Short mmCIF file of C-alpha atoms in Angstrom, two decimals:
data_model
loop_
_atom_site.label_atom_id
_atom_site.label_comp_id
_atom_site.label_asym_id
_atom_site.label_seq_id
_atom_site.Cartn_x
_atom_site.Cartn_y
_atom_site.Cartn_z
CA UNK A 96 0.00 0.00 0.00
CA UNK A 97 2.40 2.65 -1.24
CA UNK A 98 0.97 6.18 -0.87
CA UNK A 99 1.87 8.73 -3.53
CA UNK A 100 1.61 12.49 -3.10
CA UNK A 101 -1.32 12.55 -5.56
CA UNK A 102 -3.14 9.94 -3.48
CA UNK A 103 -2.60 11.94 -0.31
CA UNK A 104 -3.92 15.08 -1.99
CA UNK A 105 -7.01 13.25 -3.24
CA UNK A 106 -7.50 11.86 0.26
CA UNK A 107 -7.29 15.40 1.61
CA UNK A 108 -10.04 16.51 -0.78
CA UNK A 109 -12.24 13.59 0.25
CA UNK A 110 -11.57 14.18 3.93
CA UNK A 111 -12.17 17.94 3.71
CA UNK A 112 -15.66 17.54 2.25
CA UNK A 113 -18.26 18.84 4.75
CA UNK A 114 -15.50 19.69 7.25
CA UNK A 115 -14.12 22.91 5.72
CA UNK A 116 -15.26 25.09 8.65
CA UNK A 117 -13.63 22.95 11.37
CA UNK A 118 -10.80 24.67 13.24
CA UNK A 119 -8.27 21.84 12.90
CA UNK A 120 -9.07 21.47 9.19
CA UNK A 121 -8.63 25.21 8.57
CA UNK A 122 -5.33 25.14 10.44
CA UNK A 123 -4.01 22.26 8.32
CA UNK A 124 -5.26 23.92 5.12
CA UNK A 125 -3.53 27.22 5.93
CA UNK A 126 -0.23 25.54 5.09
CA UNK A 127 -1.56 22.71 2.93
CA UNK A 128 1.28 22.13 0.48
CA UNK A 129 3.92 22.05 3.20
CA UNK A 130 1.83 19.82 5.51
CA UNK A 131 1.11 17.29 2.75
CA UNK A 132 4.77 17.31 1.65
CA UNK A 133 5.90 16.58 5.21
CA UNK A 134 3.35 13.79 5.55
CA UNK A 135 4.48 12.27 2.24
CA UNK A 136 8.13 12.35 3.33
CA UNK A 137 7.33 10.74 6.69
CA UNK A 138 5.48 7.90 5.01
CA UNK A 139 8.10 7.21 2.35
CA UNK A 140 10.99 7.50 4.82
CA UNK A 141 9.26 5.04 7.19
CA UNK A 142 9.03 7.79 9.82
CA UNK A 143 5.25 8.07 10.01
CA UNK A 144 3.83 7.50 13.49
CA UNK A 145 0.10 7.46 14.18
CA UNK A 146 -0.89 9.97 16.85
CA UNK A 147 -3.25 9.87 19.83
CA UNK A 148 -7.03 10.22 19.81
CA UNK A 149 -9.37 12.80 21.27
CA UNK A 150 -12.41 11.04 22.66
CA UNK A 151 -15.95 12.27 23.21
CA UNK A 152 -19.40 10.74 23.56
CA UNK A 153 -22.43 11.12 21.33
CA UNK A 154 -25.97 9.73 21.58
CA UNK A 155 -27.46 8.26 18.42
CA UNK A 156 -29.64 7.32 20.35
CA UNK A 157 -27.52 5.17 22.70
CA UNK A 158 -24.23 6.60 24.04
CA UNK A 159 -21.21 5.92 21.83
CA UNK A 160 -17.56 6.78 22.42
CA UNK A 161 -16.05 8.47 19.36
CA UNK A 162 -12.28 8.52 18.91
CA UNK A 163 -11.07 11.42 16.77
CA UNK A 164 -7.61 11.27 15.21
CA UNK A 165 -5.57 14.26 13.98
CA UNK A 166 -6.16 15.70 10.51
CA UNK A 167 -2.88 14.19 9.32
CA UNK A 168 -3.88 10.73 10.50
CA UNK A 169 -7.37 10.98 9.05
CA UNK A 170 -5.91 11.82 5.62
CA UNK A 171 -3.85 8.63 5.88
CA UNK A 172 -7.00 6.73 6.91
CA UNK A 173 -8.71 7.88 3.70
CA UNK A 174 -5.79 6.73 1.57
CA UNK A 175 -5.50 3.35 3.24
CA UNK A 176 -9.27 2.77 3.17
CA UNK A 177 -9.47 3.48 -0.55
CA UNK A 178 -6.71 0.96 -1.26
CA UNK A 179 -8.26 -1.69 0.97
CA UNK A 180 -11.63 -1.24 -0.73
CA UNK A 181 -10.08 -1.91 -4.15
CA UNK A 182 -8.46 -5.08 -2.84
CA UNK A 183 -11.32 -6.52 -0.78
CA UNK A 184 -14.53 -5.24 -2.38
CA UNK A 185 -14.75 -8.07 -4.92
CA UNK A 186 -14.54 -10.66 -2.13
CA UNK A 187 -17.53 -9.29 -0.17
CA UNK A 188 -20.96 -10.87 -0.56
CA UNK A 189 -23.68 -8.93 -2.35
CA UNK A 190 -25.87 -8.60 0.75
CA UNK A 191 -23.43 -6.74 2.99
CA UNK A 192 -24.69 -3.15 3.02
CA UNK A 193 -22.70 -1.03 5.47
CA UNK A 194 -20.00 1.42 4.33
CA UNK A 195 -19.89 0.29 0.70
CA UNK A 196 -20.41 2.20 -2.51
CA UNK A 197 -23.90 1.82 -4.03
CA UNK A 198 -25.13 0.00 -0.92
CA UNK A 199 -26.35 1.54 2.34
CA UNK A 200 -29.26 1.34 4.73
CA UNK A 201 -32.09 1.95 2.29
CA UNK A 202 -30.70 -0.44 -0.33
CA UNK A 203 -30.78 -3.12 2.36
CA UNK A 204 -34.45 -2.36 3.04
CA UNK A 205 -35.28 -2.65 -0.66
CA UNK A 206 -33.48 -6.00 -0.69
CA UNK A 207 -35.34 -7.10 2.45
CA UNK A 208 -38.68 -6.37 0.77
CA UNK A 209 -37.59 -8.43 -2.24
CA UNK A 210 -36.51 -11.30 0.04
CA UNK A 211 -39.83 -11.06 1.89
CA UNK A 212 -41.81 -11.46 -1.33
CA UNK A 213 -39.74 -14.48 -2.35
CA UNK A 214 -39.78 -16.37 0.95
CA UNK A 215 -43.53 -15.72 1.38
CA UNK A 216 -44.26 -16.47 -2.28
CA UNK A 217 -45.80 -13.05 -2.88
CA UNK A 218 -47.25 -12.80 0.65
CA UNK A 219 -49.15 -16.09 0.46
CA UNK A 220 -47.25 -17.59 3.43
CA UNK A 221 -45.99 -16.18 6.70
CA UNK A 222 -42.34 -16.53 7.65
CA UNK A 223 -39.97 -15.75 10.51
CA UNK A 224 -37.21 -13.16 10.73
CA UNK A 225 -34.18 -13.74 12.97
CA UNK A 226 -32.27 -10.61 13.97
CA UNK A 227 -28.82 -11.00 15.55
CA UNK A 228 -26.66 -8.31 17.14
CA UNK A 229 -22.98 -8.91 17.92
CA UNK A 230 -22.06 -7.90 21.47
CA UNK A 231 -19.72 -4.88 21.58
CA UNK A 232 -18.44 -5.68 18.12
CA UNK A 233 -16.10 -2.72 17.51
CA UNK A 234 -14.58 -3.09 20.99
CA UNK A 235 -14.15 -6.85 20.51
CA UNK A 236 -12.36 -7.03 17.14
CA UNK A 237 -9.19 -9.05 17.65
CA UNK A 238 -6.14 -7.24 16.18
CA UNK A 239 -4.28 -10.47 15.42
CA UNK A 240 -7.14 -12.01 13.45
CA UNK A 241 -7.82 -8.77 11.54
CA UNK A 242 -4.18 -8.18 10.63
CA UNK A 243 -3.80 -11.77 9.43
CA UNK A 244 -6.84 -11.35 7.17
CA UNK A 245 -5.41 -8.18 5.66
CA UNK A 246 -1.85 -9.52 5.45
CA UNK A 247 -3.09 -12.48 3.41
CA UNK A 248 -4.10 -10.14 0.58
CA UNK A 249 -1.91 -7.06 1.03
CA UNK A 250 1.79 -7.32 0.12
CA UNK A 251 3.84 -6.76 3.28
CA UNK A 252 6.47 -4.77 1.38
CA UNK A 253 3.92 -2.14 0.31
CA UNK A 254 3.47 -0.25 3.57
CA UNK A 255 1.41 -2.87 5.38
CA UNK A 256 3.04 -1.35 8.44
CA UNK A 257 0.92 1.82 8.10
CA UNK A 258 -2.31 -0.16 8.39
CA UNK A 259 -0.83 -2.12 11.28
CA UNK A 260 0.02 1.14 13.03
CA UNK A 261 -3.55 2.39 12.60
CA UNK A 262 -5.02 -0.80 14.07
CA UNK A 263 -2.58 -0.93 16.98
CA UNK A 264 -3.04 2.79 17.74
CA UNK A 265 -6.25 1.95 19.61
CA UNK A 266 -7.26 -0.56 22.26
CA UNK A 267 -10.70 -0.82 23.80
CA UNK A 268 -11.39 -1.33 27.48
CA UNK A 269 -11.60 -5.07 26.76
CA UNK A 270 -7.80 -5.23 26.78
CA UNK A 271 -4.68 -5.00 24.64
CA UNK A 272 -5.03 -6.27 21.12
CA UNK A 273 -8.79 -5.63 21.10
CA UNK A 274 -10.96 -3.04 19.43
CA UNK A 275 -11.16 -0.66 16.48
CA UNK A 276 -12.30 2.92 17.14
CA UNK A 277 -15.62 4.43 16.15
CA UNK A 278 -14.57 7.51 14.23
CA UNK A 279 -11.87 6.01 12.02
CA UNK A 280 -12.73 5.55 8.35
CA UNK A 281 -10.46 2.49 8.40
CA UNK A 282 -12.70 0.93 11.04
CA UNK A 283 -15.56 0.69 8.53
CA UNK A 284 -13.62 -1.26 5.92
CA UNK A 285 -11.92 -3.28 8.69
CA UNK A 286 -15.34 -4.28 10.07
CA UNK A 287 -16.38 -5.54 6.63
CA UNK A 288 -13.12 -7.46 6.21
CA UNK A 289 -13.54 -9.06 9.64
CA UNK A 290 -17.21 -9.98 9.29
CA UNK A 291 -16.83 -11.13 5.70
CA UNK A 292 -15.58 -14.36 7.29
CA UNK A 293 -18.99 -14.77 8.91
CA UNK A 294 -20.77 -13.81 5.67
CA UNK A 295 -18.89 -16.48 3.73
CA UNK A 296 -19.61 -19.08 6.40
CA UNK A 297 -23.33 -18.23 6.36
CA UNK A 298 -23.58 -18.36 2.58
CA UNK A 299 -21.10 -21.12 1.67
CA UNK A 300 -21.27 -23.47 4.66
CA UNK A 301 -24.75 -22.95 6.08
CA UNK A 302 -26.27 -22.20 2.65
CA UNK A 303 -28.50 -19.44 4.04
CA UNK A 304 -30.40 -17.98 1.11
CA UNK A 305 -32.08 -14.95 2.68
CA UNK A 306 -29.28 -13.31 4.68
CA UNK A 307 -28.53 -9.60 5.20
CA UNK A 308 -25.81 -7.84 7.15
CA UNK A 309 -25.46 -4.16 7.99
CA UNK A 310 -22.34 -3.57 10.09
CA UNK A 311 -22.74 -5.89 13.11
CA UNK A 312 -26.49 -6.45 12.63
CA UNK A 313 -27.60 -9.67 10.92
CA UNK A 314 -31.03 -10.59 9.54
CA UNK A 315 -32.08 -14.03 8.30
CA UNK A 316 -35.48 -15.01 6.87
CA UNK A 317 -37.04 -18.48 6.69
CA UNK A 318 -40.47 -20.09 6.91
CA UNK A 319 -39.22 -22.48 9.63
CA UNK A 320 -38.48 -21.08 13.08
CA UNK A 321 -36.67 -24.33 13.94
CA UNK A 322 -34.29 -23.83 11.04
CA UNK A 323 -33.53 -20.28 12.17
CA UNK A 324 -32.75 -21.48 15.70
CA UNK A 325 -30.37 -24.12 14.31
CA UNK A 326 -28.59 -21.48 12.20
CA UNK A 327 -28.40 -19.23 15.26
CA UNK A 328 -26.53 -21.89 17.24
CA UNK A 329 -24.10 -22.52 14.34
CA UNK A 330 -23.44 -18.78 13.89
CA UNK A 331 -22.91 -18.31 17.61
CA UNK A 332 -20.34 -21.10 17.68
CA UNK A 333 -18.55 -19.81 14.59
CA UNK A 334 -18.30 -16.27 15.93
CA UNK A 335 -16.85 -17.48 19.21
CA UNK A 336 -14.45 -20.08 17.80
CA UNK A 337 -13.17 -18.25 14.70
CA UNK A 338 -13.58 -14.51 15.37
CA UNK A 339 -13.58 -14.29 19.19
CA UNK A 340 -16.96 -12.57 19.15
CA UNK A 341 -20.18 -13.21 21.07
CA UNK A 342 -23.84 -12.66 20.27
CA UNK A 343 -25.80 -10.14 22.32
CA UNK A 344 -28.40 -12.65 23.47
CA UNK A 345 -30.87 -10.18 25.05
CA UNK A 346 -31.12 -8.47 21.65
CA UNK A 347 -31.92 -11.61 19.65
CA UNK A 348 -35.32 -11.20 17.99
CA UNK A 349 -37.40 -13.82 16.16
CA UNK A 350 -40.64 -12.36 14.82
CA UNK A 351 -43.29 -13.34 12.33
CA UNK A 352 -43.28 -11.05 9.32
CA UNK A 353 -46.92 -10.13 9.97
CA UNK A 354 -45.80 -8.57 13.29
CA UNK A 355 -43.27 -6.37 11.49
CA UNK A 356 -39.58 -7.00 10.87
CA UNK A 357 -37.49 -4.67 13.05
CA UNK A 358 -34.56 -3.62 10.83
CA UNK A 359 -32.33 -0.52 10.98
CA UNK A 360 -34.84 1.83 12.58
CA UNK A 361 -37.89 0.69 10.62
CA UNK A 362 -40.66 -1.88 11.00
CA UNK A 363 -41.20 -3.61 7.66
CA UNK A 364 -44.66 -5.13 7.25
CA UNK A 365 -45.94 -7.11 4.23
CA UNK A 366 -47.61 -4.08 2.67
CA UNK A 367 -46.06 -1.03 4.35
CA UNK A 368 -43.14 0.37 6.37
CA UNK A 369 -43.33 2.40 9.59
CA UNK A 370 -40.67 4.05 11.76
CA UNK A 371 -40.03 2.62 15.20
CA UNK A 372 -42.17 4.27 17.87
CA UNK A 373 -39.01 5.13 19.85
CA UNK A 374 -37.47 6.72 16.74
CA UNK A 375 -40.62 8.76 16.12
CA UNK A 376 -40.58 10.01 19.71
CA UNK A 377 -36.91 10.93 19.39
CA UNK A 378 -37.62 12.93 16.24
CA UNK A 379 -40.34 14.92 17.99
CA UNK A 380 -38.18 15.47 21.06
CA UNK A 381 -35.15 16.66 19.09
CA UNK A 382 -37.17 18.84 16.78
CA UNK A 383 -39.12 20.47 19.60
CA UNK A 384 -35.86 21.23 21.43
CA UNK A 385 -34.62 23.06 18.34
CA UNK A 386 -38.00 24.73 17.92
CA UNK A 387 -37.94 26.22 21.43
CA UNK A 388 -34.47 27.71 20.99
CA UNK A 389 -35.24 31.28 19.86
CA UNK A 390 -31.67 31.78 18.65
CA UNK A 391 -31.67 28.76 16.38
CA UNK A 392 -30.43 29.24 12.83
CA UNK A 393 -33.32 28.62 10.43
CA UNK A 394 -30.98 26.97 7.92
CA UNK A 395 -29.87 24.52 10.59
CA UNK A 396 -33.50 23.83 11.43
CA UNK A 397 -34.27 23.24 7.76
CA UNK A 398 -31.35 20.82 7.42
CA UNK A 399 -32.66 18.89 10.43
CA UNK A 400 -36.10 18.74 8.86
CA UNK A 401 -34.70 17.51 5.55
CA UNK A 402 -32.77 14.71 7.29
CA UNK A 403 -35.92 13.59 9.09
CA UNK A 404 -37.87 13.78 5.85
CA UNK A 405 -35.24 11.54 4.26
CA UNK A 406 -35.75 9.00 7.02
CA UNK A 407 -39.55 9.16 6.84
CA UNK A 408 -39.72 9.17 3.02
CA UNK A 409 -39.16 5.41 3.07
CA UNK A 410 -42.24 4.88 5.25
CA UNK A 411 -45.99 5.42 4.93
CA UNK A 412 -46.09 7.57 8.08
CA UNK A 413 -47.89 10.60 6.62
CA UNK A 414 -49.03 11.73 10.07
CA UNK A 415 -45.45 12.37 11.25
CA UNK A 416 -44.67 14.14 7.97
CA UNK A 417 -47.59 16.52 8.53
CA UNK A 418 -46.63 17.14 12.16
CA UNK A 419 -43.04 18.02 11.24
CA UNK A 420 -44.27 20.47 8.61
CA UNK A 421 -46.40 22.18 11.25
CA UNK A 422 -43.49 22.38 13.71
CA UNK A 423 -41.23 23.82 11.03
CA UNK A 424 -43.81 26.45 10.01
CA UNK A 425 -44.20 27.52 13.64
CA UNK A 426 -40.42 27.79 13.94
CA UNK A 427 -40.29 29.88 10.77
CA UNK A 428 -42.83 32.36 12.15
CA UNK A 429 -41.14 32.47 15.55
CA UNK A 430 -37.72 33.05 14.00
CA UNK A 431 -38.87 35.99 11.84
CA UNK A 432 -40.86 37.50 14.68
CA UNK A 433 -37.69 37.44 16.79
CA UNK A 434 -35.61 38.96 13.96
CA UNK A 435 -38.13 41.79 13.52
CA UNK A 436 -37.80 42.92 17.15
#
């Protein structure tokens, strides 16, 4: 994985997108040519050392610890991730949808609807959906296993050491040699490389036909609940024995499709899709908080509305759509009344 100056510059452009107003980004950009030249020299003289992380928590909706690397390191992450994608993308299964080009959350929902029609024979039969969540996946990734998977396909002489540095720059609270940080772009491709082993086992060994994965969430469809439970036990054993991972048992869900398939923030029914009740309540709560802030920027409020519209546009929840429109209109009037004073 040799990194040329052109690749570093392209990585800078990719990284800078939607971050151009950040203080650390502006500081790096103020002396861009010199900073990139120094980074290029460090890498090609084998002097590059990955720095420390700044950590902070977010709620989306559950608390998550984000680890933020320096601008220099994040540029390197972009370069390494792009190279890894070119190497590994062709080995991933079709139905892995997280952090891949032309995939994503909503593509997985479209695929789920197609699977649902097939397994139910155009809604003539009911079926079961098994949802599996891996316990503390990002904190539990084993560095040795991950590096061996990458080393098998990436020539060691071509700066494999940079990727190794990135992986070893972080350890979770589960101990040394464990964990990849939320916040690193490399963690997304690394997660797909790691869990591709499970995907291949599910498809090649277990011969599961209707299988979807989005990050560390798995969904399997079948008309036999007994068959799903057997697959669950095989997957649990494989994760533990081969990848040193465990299933989050309290979060295992087996539901009939007529009761709604809980997948990535939506409930998918045979004829319609609805948002989760908890997600709908969170939307109202967040939007009303913004609405009651008299100093809120209307453009920011509009961006929030658009993001919620994007989420709801894949559902048939017209009532929530109408309520958000009303909240936004009230905010618009309140904002201009305040400006006129």
